[in-house]
Every structure is written in C-alpha cells, then in structure tokens.
Short mmCIF file of N, CA and C in Angstrom, two decimals:
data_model
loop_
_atom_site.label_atom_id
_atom_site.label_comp_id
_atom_site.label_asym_id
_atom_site.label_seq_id
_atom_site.Cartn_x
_atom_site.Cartn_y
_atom_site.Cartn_z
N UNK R 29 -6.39 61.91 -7.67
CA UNK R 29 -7.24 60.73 -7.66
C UNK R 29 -6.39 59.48 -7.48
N UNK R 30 -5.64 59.13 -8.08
CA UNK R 30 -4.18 58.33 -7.76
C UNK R 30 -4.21 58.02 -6.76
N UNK R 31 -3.42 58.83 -5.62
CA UNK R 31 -3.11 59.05 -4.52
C UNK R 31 -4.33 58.61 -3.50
N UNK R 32 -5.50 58.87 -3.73
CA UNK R 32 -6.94 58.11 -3.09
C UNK R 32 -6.64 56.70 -3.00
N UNK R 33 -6.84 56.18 -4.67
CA UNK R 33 -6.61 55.05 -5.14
C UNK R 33 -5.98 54.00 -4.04
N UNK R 34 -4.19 54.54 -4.51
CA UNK R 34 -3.47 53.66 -3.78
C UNK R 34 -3.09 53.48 -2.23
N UNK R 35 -3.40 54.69 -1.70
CA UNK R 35 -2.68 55.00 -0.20
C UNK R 35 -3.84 55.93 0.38
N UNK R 36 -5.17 55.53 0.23
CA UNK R 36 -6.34 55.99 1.15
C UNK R 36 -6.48 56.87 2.65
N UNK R 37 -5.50 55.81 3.15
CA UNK R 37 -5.37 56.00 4.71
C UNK R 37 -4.74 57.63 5.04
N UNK R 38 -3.24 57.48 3.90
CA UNK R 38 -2.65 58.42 3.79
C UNK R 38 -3.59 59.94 3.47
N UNK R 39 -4.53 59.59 1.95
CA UNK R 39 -4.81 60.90 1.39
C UNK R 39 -5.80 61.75 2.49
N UNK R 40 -7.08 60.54 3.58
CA UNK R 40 -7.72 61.33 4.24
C UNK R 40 -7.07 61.68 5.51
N UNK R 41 -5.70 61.19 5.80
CA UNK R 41 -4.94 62.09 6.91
C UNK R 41 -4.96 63.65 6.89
N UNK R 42 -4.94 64.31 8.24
CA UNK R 42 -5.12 65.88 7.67
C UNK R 42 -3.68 66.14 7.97
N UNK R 43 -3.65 67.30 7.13
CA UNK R 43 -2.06 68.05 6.30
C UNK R 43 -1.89 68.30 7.62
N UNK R 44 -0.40 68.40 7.69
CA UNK R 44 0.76 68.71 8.89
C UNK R 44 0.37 69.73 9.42
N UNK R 45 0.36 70.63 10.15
CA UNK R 45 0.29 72.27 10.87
C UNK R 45 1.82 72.73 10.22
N UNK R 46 1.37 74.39 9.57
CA UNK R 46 2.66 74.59 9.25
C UNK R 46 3.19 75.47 10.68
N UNK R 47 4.45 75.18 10.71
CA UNK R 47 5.59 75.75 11.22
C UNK R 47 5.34 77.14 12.23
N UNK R 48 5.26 76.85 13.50
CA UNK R 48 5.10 78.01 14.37
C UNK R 48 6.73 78.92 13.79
N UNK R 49 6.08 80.23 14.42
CA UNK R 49 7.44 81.20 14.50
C UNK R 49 8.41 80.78 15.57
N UNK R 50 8.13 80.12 16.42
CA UNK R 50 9.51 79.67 17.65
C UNK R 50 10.25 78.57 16.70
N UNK R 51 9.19 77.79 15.89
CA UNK R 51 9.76 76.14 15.72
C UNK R 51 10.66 76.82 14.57
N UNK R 52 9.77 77.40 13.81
CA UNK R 52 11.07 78.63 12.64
C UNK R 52 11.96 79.39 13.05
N UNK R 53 12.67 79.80 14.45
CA UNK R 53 13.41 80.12 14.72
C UNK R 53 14.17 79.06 15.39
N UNK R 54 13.95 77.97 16.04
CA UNK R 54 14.49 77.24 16.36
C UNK R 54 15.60 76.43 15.81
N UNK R 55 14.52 76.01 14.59
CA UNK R 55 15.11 75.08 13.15
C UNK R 55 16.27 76.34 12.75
N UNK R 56 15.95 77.37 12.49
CA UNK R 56 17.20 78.49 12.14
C UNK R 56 18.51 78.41 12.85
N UNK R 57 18.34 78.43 14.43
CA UNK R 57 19.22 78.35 15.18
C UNK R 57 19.60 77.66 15.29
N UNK R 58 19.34 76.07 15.02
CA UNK R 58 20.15 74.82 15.04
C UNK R 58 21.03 74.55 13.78
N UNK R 59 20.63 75.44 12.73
CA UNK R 59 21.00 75.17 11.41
C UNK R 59 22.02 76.24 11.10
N UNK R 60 22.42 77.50 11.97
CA UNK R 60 23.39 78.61 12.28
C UNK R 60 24.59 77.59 13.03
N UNK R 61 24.13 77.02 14.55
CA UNK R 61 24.89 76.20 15.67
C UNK R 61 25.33 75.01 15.01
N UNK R 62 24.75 74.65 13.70
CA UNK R 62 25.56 73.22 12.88
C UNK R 62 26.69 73.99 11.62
N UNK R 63 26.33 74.86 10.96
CA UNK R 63 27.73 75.19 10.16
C UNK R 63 28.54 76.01 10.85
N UNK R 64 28.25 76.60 12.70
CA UNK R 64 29.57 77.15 13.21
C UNK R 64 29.98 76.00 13.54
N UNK R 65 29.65 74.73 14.14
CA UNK R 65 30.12 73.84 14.42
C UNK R 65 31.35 72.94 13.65
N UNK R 66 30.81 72.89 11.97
CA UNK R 66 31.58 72.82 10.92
C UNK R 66 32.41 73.26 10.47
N UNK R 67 32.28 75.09 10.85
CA UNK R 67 33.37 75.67 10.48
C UNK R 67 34.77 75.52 11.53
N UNK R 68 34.13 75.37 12.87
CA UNK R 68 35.26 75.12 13.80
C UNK R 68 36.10 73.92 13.55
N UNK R 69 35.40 72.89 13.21
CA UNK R 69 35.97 71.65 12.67
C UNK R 69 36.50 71.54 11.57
N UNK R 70 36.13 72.50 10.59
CA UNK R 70 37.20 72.62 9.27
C UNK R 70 38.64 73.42 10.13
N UNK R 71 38.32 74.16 10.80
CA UNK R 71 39.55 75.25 11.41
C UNK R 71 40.19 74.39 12.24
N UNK R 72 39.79 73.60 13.10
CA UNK R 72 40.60 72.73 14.00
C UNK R 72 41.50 71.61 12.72
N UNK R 73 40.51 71.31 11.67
CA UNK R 73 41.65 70.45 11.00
C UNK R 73 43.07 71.01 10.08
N UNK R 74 42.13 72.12 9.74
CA UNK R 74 43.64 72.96 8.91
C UNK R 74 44.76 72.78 9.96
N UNK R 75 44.85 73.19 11.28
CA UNK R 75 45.53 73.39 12.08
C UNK R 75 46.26 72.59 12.01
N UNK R 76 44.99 70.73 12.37
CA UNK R 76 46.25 69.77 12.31
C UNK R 76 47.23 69.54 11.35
N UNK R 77 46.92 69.84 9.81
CA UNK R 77 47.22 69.74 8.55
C UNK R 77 48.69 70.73 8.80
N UNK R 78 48.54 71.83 9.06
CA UNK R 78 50.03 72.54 9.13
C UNK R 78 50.96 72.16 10.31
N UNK R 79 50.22 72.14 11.59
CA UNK R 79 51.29 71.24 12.47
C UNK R 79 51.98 69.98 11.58
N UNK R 80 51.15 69.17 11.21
CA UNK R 80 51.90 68.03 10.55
C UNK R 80 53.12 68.10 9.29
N UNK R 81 52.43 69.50 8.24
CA UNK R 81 53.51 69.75 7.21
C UNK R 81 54.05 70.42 8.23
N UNK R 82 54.59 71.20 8.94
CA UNK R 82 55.23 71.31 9.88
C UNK R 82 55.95 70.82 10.16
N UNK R 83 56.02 69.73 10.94
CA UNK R 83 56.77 68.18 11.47
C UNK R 83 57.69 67.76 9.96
N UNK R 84 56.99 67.61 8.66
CA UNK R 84 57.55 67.05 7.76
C UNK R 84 58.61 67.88 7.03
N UNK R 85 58.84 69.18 7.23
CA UNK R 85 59.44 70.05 7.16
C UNK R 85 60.80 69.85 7.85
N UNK R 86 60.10 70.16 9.38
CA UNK R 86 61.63 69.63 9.81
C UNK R 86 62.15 68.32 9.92
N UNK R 87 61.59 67.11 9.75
CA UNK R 87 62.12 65.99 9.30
C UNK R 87 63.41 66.20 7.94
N UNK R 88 62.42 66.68 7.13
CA UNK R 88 63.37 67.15 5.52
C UNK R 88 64.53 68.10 6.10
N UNK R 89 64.58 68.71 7.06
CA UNK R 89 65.78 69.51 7.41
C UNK R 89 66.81 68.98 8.11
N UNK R 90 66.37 67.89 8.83
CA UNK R 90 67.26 66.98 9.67
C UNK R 90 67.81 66.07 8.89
N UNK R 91 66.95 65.75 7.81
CA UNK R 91 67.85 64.08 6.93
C UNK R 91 68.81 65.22 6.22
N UNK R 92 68.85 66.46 5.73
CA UNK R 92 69.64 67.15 5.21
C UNK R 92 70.92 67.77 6.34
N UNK R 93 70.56 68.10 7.17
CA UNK R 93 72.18 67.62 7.96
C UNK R 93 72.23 67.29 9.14
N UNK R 94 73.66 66.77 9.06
CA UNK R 94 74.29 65.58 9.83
C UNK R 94 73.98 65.38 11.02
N UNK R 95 73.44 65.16 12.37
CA UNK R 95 72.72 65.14 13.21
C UNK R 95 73.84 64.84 13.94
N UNK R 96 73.69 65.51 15.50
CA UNK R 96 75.17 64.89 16.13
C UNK R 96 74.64 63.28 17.32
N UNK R 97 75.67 63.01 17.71
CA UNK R 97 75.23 61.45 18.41
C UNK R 97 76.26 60.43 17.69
N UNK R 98 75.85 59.49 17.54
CA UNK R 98 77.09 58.07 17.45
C UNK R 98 76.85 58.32 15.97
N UNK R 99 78.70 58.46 15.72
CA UNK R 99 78.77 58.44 14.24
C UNK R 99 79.56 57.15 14.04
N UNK R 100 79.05 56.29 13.33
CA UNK R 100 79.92 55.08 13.03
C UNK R 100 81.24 54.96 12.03
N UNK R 101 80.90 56.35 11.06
CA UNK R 101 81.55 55.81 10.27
C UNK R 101 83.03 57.54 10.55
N UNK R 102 82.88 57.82 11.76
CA UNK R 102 83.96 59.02 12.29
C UNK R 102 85.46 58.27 12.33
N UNK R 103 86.27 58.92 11.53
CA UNK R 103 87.27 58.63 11.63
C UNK R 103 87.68 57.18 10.43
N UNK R 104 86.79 57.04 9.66
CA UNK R 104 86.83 56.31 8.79
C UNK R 104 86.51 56.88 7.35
N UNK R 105 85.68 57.93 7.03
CA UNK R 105 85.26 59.13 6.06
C UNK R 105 86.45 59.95 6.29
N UNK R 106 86.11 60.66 4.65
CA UNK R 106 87.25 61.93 4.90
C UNK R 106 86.39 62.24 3.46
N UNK R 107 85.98 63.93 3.65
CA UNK R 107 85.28 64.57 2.30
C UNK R 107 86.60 65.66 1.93
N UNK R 108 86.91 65.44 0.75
CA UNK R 108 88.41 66.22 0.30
C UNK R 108 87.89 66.84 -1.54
N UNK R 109 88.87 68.12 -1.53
CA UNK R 109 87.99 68.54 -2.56
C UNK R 109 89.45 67.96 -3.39
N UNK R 110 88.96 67.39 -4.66
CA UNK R 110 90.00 67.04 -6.24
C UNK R 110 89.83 67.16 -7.23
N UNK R 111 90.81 67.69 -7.77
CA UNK R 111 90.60 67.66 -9.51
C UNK R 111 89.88 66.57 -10.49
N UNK R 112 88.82 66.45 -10.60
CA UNK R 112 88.33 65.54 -11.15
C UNK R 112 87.58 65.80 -12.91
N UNK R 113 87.79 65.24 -13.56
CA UNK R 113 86.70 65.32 -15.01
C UNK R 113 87.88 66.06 -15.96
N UNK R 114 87.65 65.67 -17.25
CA UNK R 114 88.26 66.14 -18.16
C UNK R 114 89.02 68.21 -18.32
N UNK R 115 88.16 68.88 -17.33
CA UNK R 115 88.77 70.30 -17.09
C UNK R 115 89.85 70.39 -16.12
N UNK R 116 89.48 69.48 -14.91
CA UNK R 116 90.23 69.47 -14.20
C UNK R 116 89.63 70.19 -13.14
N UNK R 117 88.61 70.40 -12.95
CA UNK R 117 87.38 70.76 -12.08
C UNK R 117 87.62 70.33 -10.72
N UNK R 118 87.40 70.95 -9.50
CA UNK R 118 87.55 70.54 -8.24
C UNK R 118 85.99 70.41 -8.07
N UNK R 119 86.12 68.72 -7.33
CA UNK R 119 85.26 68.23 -6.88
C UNK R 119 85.01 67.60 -5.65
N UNK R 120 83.79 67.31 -4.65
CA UNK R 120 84.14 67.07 -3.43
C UNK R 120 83.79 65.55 -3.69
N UNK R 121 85.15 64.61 -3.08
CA UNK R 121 85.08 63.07 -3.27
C UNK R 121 84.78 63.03 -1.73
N UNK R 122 84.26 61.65 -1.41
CA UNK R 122 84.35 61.21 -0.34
C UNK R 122 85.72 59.95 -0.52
N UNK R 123 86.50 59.77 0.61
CA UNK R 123 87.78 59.09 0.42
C UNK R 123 87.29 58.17 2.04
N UNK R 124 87.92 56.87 2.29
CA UNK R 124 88.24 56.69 3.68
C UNK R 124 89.48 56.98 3.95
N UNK R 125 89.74 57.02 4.62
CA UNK R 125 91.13 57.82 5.92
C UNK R 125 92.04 56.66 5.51
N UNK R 126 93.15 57.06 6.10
CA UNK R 126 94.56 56.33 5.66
C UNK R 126 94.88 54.98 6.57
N UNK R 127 94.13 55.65 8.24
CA UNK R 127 94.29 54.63 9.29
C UNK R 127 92.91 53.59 8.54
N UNK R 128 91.75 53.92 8.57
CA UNK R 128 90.84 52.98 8.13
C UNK R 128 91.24 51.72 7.12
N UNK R 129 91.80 52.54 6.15
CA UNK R 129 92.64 51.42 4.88
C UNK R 129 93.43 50.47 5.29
N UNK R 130 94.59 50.89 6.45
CA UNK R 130 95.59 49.90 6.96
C UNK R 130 94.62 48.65 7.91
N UNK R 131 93.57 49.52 8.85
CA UNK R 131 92.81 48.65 9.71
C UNK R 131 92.27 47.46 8.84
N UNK R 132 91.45 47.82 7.63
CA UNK R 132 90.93 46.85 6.79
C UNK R 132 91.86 46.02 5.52
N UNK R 133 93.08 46.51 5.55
CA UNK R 133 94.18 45.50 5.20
C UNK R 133 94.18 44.80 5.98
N UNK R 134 94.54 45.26 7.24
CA UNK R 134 95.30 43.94 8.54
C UNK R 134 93.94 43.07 8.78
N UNK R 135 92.93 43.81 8.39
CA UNK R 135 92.01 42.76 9.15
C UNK R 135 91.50 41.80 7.73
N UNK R 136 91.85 41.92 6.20
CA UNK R 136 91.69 41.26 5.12
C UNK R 136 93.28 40.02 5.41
N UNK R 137 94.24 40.68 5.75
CA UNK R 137 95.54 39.94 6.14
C UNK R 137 95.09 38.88 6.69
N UNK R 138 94.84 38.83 8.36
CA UNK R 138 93.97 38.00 9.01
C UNK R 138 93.30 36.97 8.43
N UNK R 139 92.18 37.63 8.30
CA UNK R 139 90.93 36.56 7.36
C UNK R 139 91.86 35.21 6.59
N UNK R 140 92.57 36.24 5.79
CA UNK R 140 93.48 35.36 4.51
C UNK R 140 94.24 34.04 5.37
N UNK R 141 95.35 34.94 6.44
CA UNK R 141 95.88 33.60 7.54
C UNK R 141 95.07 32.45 7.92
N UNK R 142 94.16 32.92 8.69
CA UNK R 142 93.25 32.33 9.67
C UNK R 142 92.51 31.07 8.36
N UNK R 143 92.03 31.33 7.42
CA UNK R 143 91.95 30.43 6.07
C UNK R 143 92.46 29.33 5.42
N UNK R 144 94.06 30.24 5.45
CA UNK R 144 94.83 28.76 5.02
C UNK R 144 95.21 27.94 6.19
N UNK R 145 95.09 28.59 7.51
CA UNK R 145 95.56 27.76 8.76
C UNK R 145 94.76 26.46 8.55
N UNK R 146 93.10 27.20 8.94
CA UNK R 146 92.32 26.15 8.78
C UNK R 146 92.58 25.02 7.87
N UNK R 147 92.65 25.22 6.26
CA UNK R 147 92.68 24.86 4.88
C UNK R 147 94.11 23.68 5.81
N UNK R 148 94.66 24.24 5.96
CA UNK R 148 95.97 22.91 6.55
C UNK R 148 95.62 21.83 7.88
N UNK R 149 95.09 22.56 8.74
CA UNK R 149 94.93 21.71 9.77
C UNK R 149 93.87 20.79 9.23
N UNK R 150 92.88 20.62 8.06
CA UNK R 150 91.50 19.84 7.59
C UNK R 150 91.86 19.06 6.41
N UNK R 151 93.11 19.57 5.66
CA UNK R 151 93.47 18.64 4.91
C UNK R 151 93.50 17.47 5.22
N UNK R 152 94.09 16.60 5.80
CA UNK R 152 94.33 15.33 6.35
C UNK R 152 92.98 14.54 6.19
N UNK R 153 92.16 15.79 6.93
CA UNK R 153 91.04 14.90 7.30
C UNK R 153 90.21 14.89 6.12
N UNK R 154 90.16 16.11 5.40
CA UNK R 154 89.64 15.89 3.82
C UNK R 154 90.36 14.35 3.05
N UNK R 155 91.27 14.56 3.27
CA UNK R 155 92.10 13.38 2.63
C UNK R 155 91.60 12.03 2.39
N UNK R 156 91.64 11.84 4.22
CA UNK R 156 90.64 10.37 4.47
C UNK R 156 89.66 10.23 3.93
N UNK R 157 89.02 11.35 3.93
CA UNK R 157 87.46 11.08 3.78
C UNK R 157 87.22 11.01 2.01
N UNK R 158 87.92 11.15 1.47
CA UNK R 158 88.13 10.94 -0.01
C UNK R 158 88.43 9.53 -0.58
N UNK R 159 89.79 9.26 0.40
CA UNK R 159 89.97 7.87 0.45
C UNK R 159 89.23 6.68 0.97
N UNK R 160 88.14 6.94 1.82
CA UNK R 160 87.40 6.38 2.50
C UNK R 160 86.38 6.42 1.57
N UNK R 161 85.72 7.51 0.66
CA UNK R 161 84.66 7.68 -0.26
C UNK R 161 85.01 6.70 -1.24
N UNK R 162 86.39 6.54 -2.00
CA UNK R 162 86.75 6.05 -3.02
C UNK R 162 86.87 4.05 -2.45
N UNK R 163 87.37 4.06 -1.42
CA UNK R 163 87.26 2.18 -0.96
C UNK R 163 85.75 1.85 -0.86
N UNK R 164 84.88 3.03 -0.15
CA UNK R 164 83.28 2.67 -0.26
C UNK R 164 82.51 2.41 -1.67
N UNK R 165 82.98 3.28 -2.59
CA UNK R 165 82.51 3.20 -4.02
C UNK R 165 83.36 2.02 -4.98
N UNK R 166 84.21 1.25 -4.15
CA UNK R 166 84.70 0.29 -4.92
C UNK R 166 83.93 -0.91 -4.78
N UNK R 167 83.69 -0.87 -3.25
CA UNK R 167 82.90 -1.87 -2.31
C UNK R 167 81.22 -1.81 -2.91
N UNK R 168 80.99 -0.87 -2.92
CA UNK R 168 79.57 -0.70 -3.95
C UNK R 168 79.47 -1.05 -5.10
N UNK R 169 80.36 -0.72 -6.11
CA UNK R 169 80.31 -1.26 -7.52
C UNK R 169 80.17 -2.79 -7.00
N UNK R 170 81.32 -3.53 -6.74
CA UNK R 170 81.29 -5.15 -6.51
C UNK R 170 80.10 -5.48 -6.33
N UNK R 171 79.37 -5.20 -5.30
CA UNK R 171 78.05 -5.39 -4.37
C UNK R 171 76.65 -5.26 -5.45
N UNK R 172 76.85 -4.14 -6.29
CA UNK R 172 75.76 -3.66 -7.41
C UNK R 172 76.10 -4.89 -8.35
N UNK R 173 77.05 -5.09 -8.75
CA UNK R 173 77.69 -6.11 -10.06
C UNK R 173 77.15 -7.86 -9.54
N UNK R 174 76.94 -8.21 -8.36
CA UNK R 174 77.08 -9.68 -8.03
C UNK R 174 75.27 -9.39 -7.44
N UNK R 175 74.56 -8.06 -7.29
CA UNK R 175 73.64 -8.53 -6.56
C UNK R 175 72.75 -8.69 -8.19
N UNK R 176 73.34 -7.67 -9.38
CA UNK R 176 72.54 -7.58 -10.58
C UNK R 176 72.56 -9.03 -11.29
N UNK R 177 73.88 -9.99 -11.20
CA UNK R 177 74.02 -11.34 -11.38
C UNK R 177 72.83 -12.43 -10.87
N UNK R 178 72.92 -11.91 -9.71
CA UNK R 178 72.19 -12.74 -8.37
C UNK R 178 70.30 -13.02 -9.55
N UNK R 179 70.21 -11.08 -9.52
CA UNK R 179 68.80 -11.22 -10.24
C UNK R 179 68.88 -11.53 -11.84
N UNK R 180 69.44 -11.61 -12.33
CA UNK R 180 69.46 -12.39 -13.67
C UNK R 180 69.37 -13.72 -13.66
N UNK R 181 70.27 -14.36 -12.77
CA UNK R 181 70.53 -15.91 -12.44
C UNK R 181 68.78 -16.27 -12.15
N UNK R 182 68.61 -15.48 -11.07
CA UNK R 182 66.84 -15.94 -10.65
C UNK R 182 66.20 -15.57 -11.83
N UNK R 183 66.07 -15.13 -12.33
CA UNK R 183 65.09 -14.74 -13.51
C UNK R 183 65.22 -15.81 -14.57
N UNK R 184 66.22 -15.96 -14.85
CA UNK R 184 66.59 -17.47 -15.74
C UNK R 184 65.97 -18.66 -15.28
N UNK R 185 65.95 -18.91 -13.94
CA UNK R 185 65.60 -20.22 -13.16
C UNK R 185 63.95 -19.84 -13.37
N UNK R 186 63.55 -18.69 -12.89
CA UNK R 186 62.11 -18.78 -12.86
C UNK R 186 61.46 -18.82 -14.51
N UNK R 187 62.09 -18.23 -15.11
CA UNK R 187 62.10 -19.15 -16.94
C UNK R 187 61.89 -20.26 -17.21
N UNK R 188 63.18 -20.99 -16.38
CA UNK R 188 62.71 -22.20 -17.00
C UNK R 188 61.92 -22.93 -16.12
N UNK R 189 61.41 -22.36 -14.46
CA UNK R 189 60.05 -23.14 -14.14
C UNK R 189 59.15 -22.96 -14.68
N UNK R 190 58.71 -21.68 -15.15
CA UNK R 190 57.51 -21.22 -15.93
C UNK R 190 57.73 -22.14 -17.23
N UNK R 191 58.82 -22.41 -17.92
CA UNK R 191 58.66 -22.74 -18.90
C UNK R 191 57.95 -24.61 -18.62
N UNK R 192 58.68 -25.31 -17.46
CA UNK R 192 58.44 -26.78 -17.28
C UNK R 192 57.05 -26.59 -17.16
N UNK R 193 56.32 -25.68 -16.38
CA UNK R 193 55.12 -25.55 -15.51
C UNK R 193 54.05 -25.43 -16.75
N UNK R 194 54.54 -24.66 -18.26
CA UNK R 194 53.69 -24.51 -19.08
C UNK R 194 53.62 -25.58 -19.75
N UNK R 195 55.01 -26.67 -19.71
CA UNK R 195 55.12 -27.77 -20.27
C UNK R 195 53.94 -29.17 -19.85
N UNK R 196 53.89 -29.15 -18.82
CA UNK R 196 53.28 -29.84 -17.57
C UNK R 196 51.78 -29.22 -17.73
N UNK R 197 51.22 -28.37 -18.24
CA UNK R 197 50.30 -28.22 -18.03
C UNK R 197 49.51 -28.47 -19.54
N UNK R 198 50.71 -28.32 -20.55
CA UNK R 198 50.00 -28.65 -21.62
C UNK R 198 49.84 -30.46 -22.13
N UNK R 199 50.46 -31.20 -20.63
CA UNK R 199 50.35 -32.80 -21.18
C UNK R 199 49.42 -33.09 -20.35
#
C-alpha cells in the first residue's frame, strides 16, 4: 500500500518479462568471457611483476660486482690482506698505491708553492691598502669630530633664538 501511495506511476507499471533462455544464456556467456578476460589480465600482470623482480635481481648482482669500463680510481686502489685487530687476524684493507701517494704529495707540494708565491707577489699591495685604510680612517675621525662640533654650535645658536623669540613674544 506504501508503494501505491508514494510512486503510483511506478506500482501500476506492469512487472518486467522474466528472462528468455537465449537472454539466460547470453548473460552466462558474457559473465564466463568477463572472468576469462580477468584471469588473462591477472596472468599478463604476474608476468610483468616477475620480469621486473627479474630486472631488480640483476641490478642487485651488478652493484655487487665490479663492472668493467672506465675505472677512475685504477691504479690508485690496492686491496691487500693485513694483520689487523688485537689476534692478529688477516684482514682485507683497502690501501692507495705508492705512485698515487707521491702524485698527491707533489700535487699538495704545488698547491703549498703556488700559495705562498701568490701570498708574496699581493703583499705589497695588501700593504697599501691597509695604509691607505688607516690615512682614510684618520681623515674620517677629523671630519666626524668638526662636523659633530658644527651641530652642537647650531643647536646652541638655535637656543638662544628660540630662547630671544620666546622672550619677544612674551613682551
């Protein structure tokens, strides 16, 4: 009775036709042709899923060894096994090479020269410019000292106009 009530139009509509046997086999067959469809698409993705751990696999095998191509640091490494730790245990150190050490002396040597060269040839001119800083900051003090005079002196004078002006105004 409800259902009269509120949605009339609806209740004296006549009921649907149920379901021929083709349209029930049909609906079957589309509903077979949608979870093979799904299942192929779950199967196509596993696939991608192991190709990819796959890939990440051998990534992890390559950062684990040494790959050949431009080694920068060849001939500058040296892996040597030494007695190391309180037993006296052989251990594998990494060391740089003997030529590498001398190369990066001579080239710390250098640096050091090339430094104080500079440090000498700029002295002079550091020099001036110190002495030149120190005659400018003498020349400034004077200049600060006579211009701070200058404004005291005026400030006094304008005192005592203000003061005549208050005088003058009170006769």
């Amino acid at each position: 009775a409800k259902m009269k009530e509120r949605l009339p139009i609806l209740a004296r509509a006549p009921r649907p036709p149920e379901p021929t046997e083709d349209e029930v086999f049909a609906r079957e067959r589309e509903l077979a042709e949608e979870t093979k469809y799904l299942q192929y698409l779950l199967k196509i993705q596993s696939f991608a899923r192991v190709i990819l751990a796959k890939r990440k696999v051998r990534m992890m095998q390559r950062m684990r060894t040494v790959e050949k191509g431009p080694q920068p640091l060849k001939g500058k490494l040296r892996l040597r096994m030494e007695r190391a730790g309180p037993r006296g245990r052989k251990e594998l150190v990494l060391a740089s090479t003997t030529g590498h050490r001398r190369d990066r002396a001579a080239t710390r040597i250098q640096a050091v020269m090339r430094g104080s060269l500079a440090r000498k040839r700029f002295r002079p001119l550091i020099l001036h410019r110190a002495y030149l800083s120190q005659v400018a900051t003498k020349i400034q003090t004077r200049l600060r000292v006579w211009l701070a005079k200058r404004r005291a002196q005026r400030r006094r004078e304008e005192r005592l106009i203000n003061a005549a002006v208050h005088i003058q105004k009170a006769w």
